Amino acid sequence: LQAFDGFCEKMGGDIKLVICGRSFGKNHLASQAFSKMKHPAAVVFTGRLPLDELARVMAAALALVNVSYFEGFGIPLAEAINCHVPVIASNNTSFPEVAGDAALWVDPFSIDEISRAMQTLAGKPRIREKLADACTKRKDLFTWEKTANLLWASIEKTIRSEERRVGKECRSRWSPYH
């Protein structure tokens, strides 16, 4: 919110920050940051959206901004990439692995860096196009089909490993040489 407020100061215009999902009501720091904004009217809170509507919002976005301090994987990044939407993301956690060259990387603790990345994507269409083109190449790396196949392979590997372990245990217990 602070970075977007800085963006609005530099760029002005009609660009909105659209926040989908639960409200900030439960997050004291976010609520406090919102209350101190100079441009709060430029922020739109949608609440939770049905998947089809969320997909339309994502596809219409100038960029996805996800500057999480800690993240397990980064499904929103993969979803943005699937919609050919450039990403601004934290340069930590698993994000670089997910978005690769389809993102501008920022320090999640640097308000200025996040704001500059927003300014770059809003003001430099060629960079935005370059990142969107990179999305085309990256989007096939993370599909639900690949995820399901990898999960199934992992399950099968675990079963085979367990069968070998149990088999050895049984052979050692029932060996006529014991």
PDB file of C-alpha atoms in Angstrom, residues 25 44 54 74 91 108 112 127 142-143 147 159-160 173 175:
ATOM      1  CA  GLY A  25      -9.601  -5.799   8.601  1.00  0.00           C
ATOM      2  CA  VAL A  44     -10.138  -1.408  -4.798  1.00  0.00           C
ATOM      3  CA  LEU A  54     -10.822 -13.846 -10.442  1.00  0.00           C
ATOM      4  CA  GLY A  74       3.606 -18.896  -5.269  1.00  0.00           C
ATOM      5  CA  ASN A  91      13.308 -11.732  -4.605  1.00  0.00           C
ATOM      6  CA  PRO A 108       9.988  -7.058  -0.078  1.00  0.00           C
ATOM      7  CA  ASP A 112      10.953   2.482  -2.808  1.00  0.00           C
ATOM      8  CA  ILE A 127       9.546  -3.968 -20.572  1.00  0.00           C
ATOM      9  CA  PHE A 142       3.671 -25.206 -13.869  1.00  0.00           C
ATOM     10  CA  THR A 143       0.469 -26.891 -14.975  1.00  0.00           C
ATOM     11  CA  THR A 147       1.687 -31.237 -10.698  1.00  0.00           C
ATOM     12  CA  ILE A 159       5.083 -47.056  -2.027  1.00  0.00           C
ATOM     13  CA  ARG A 160       7.981 -48.875  -3.741  1.00  0.00           C
ATOM     14  CA  ARG A 173      12.289 -62.166  10.515  1.00  0.00           C
ATOM     15  CA  SER A 175      14.823 -66.314   7.504  1.00  0.00           C
TER      16      SER A 175
END
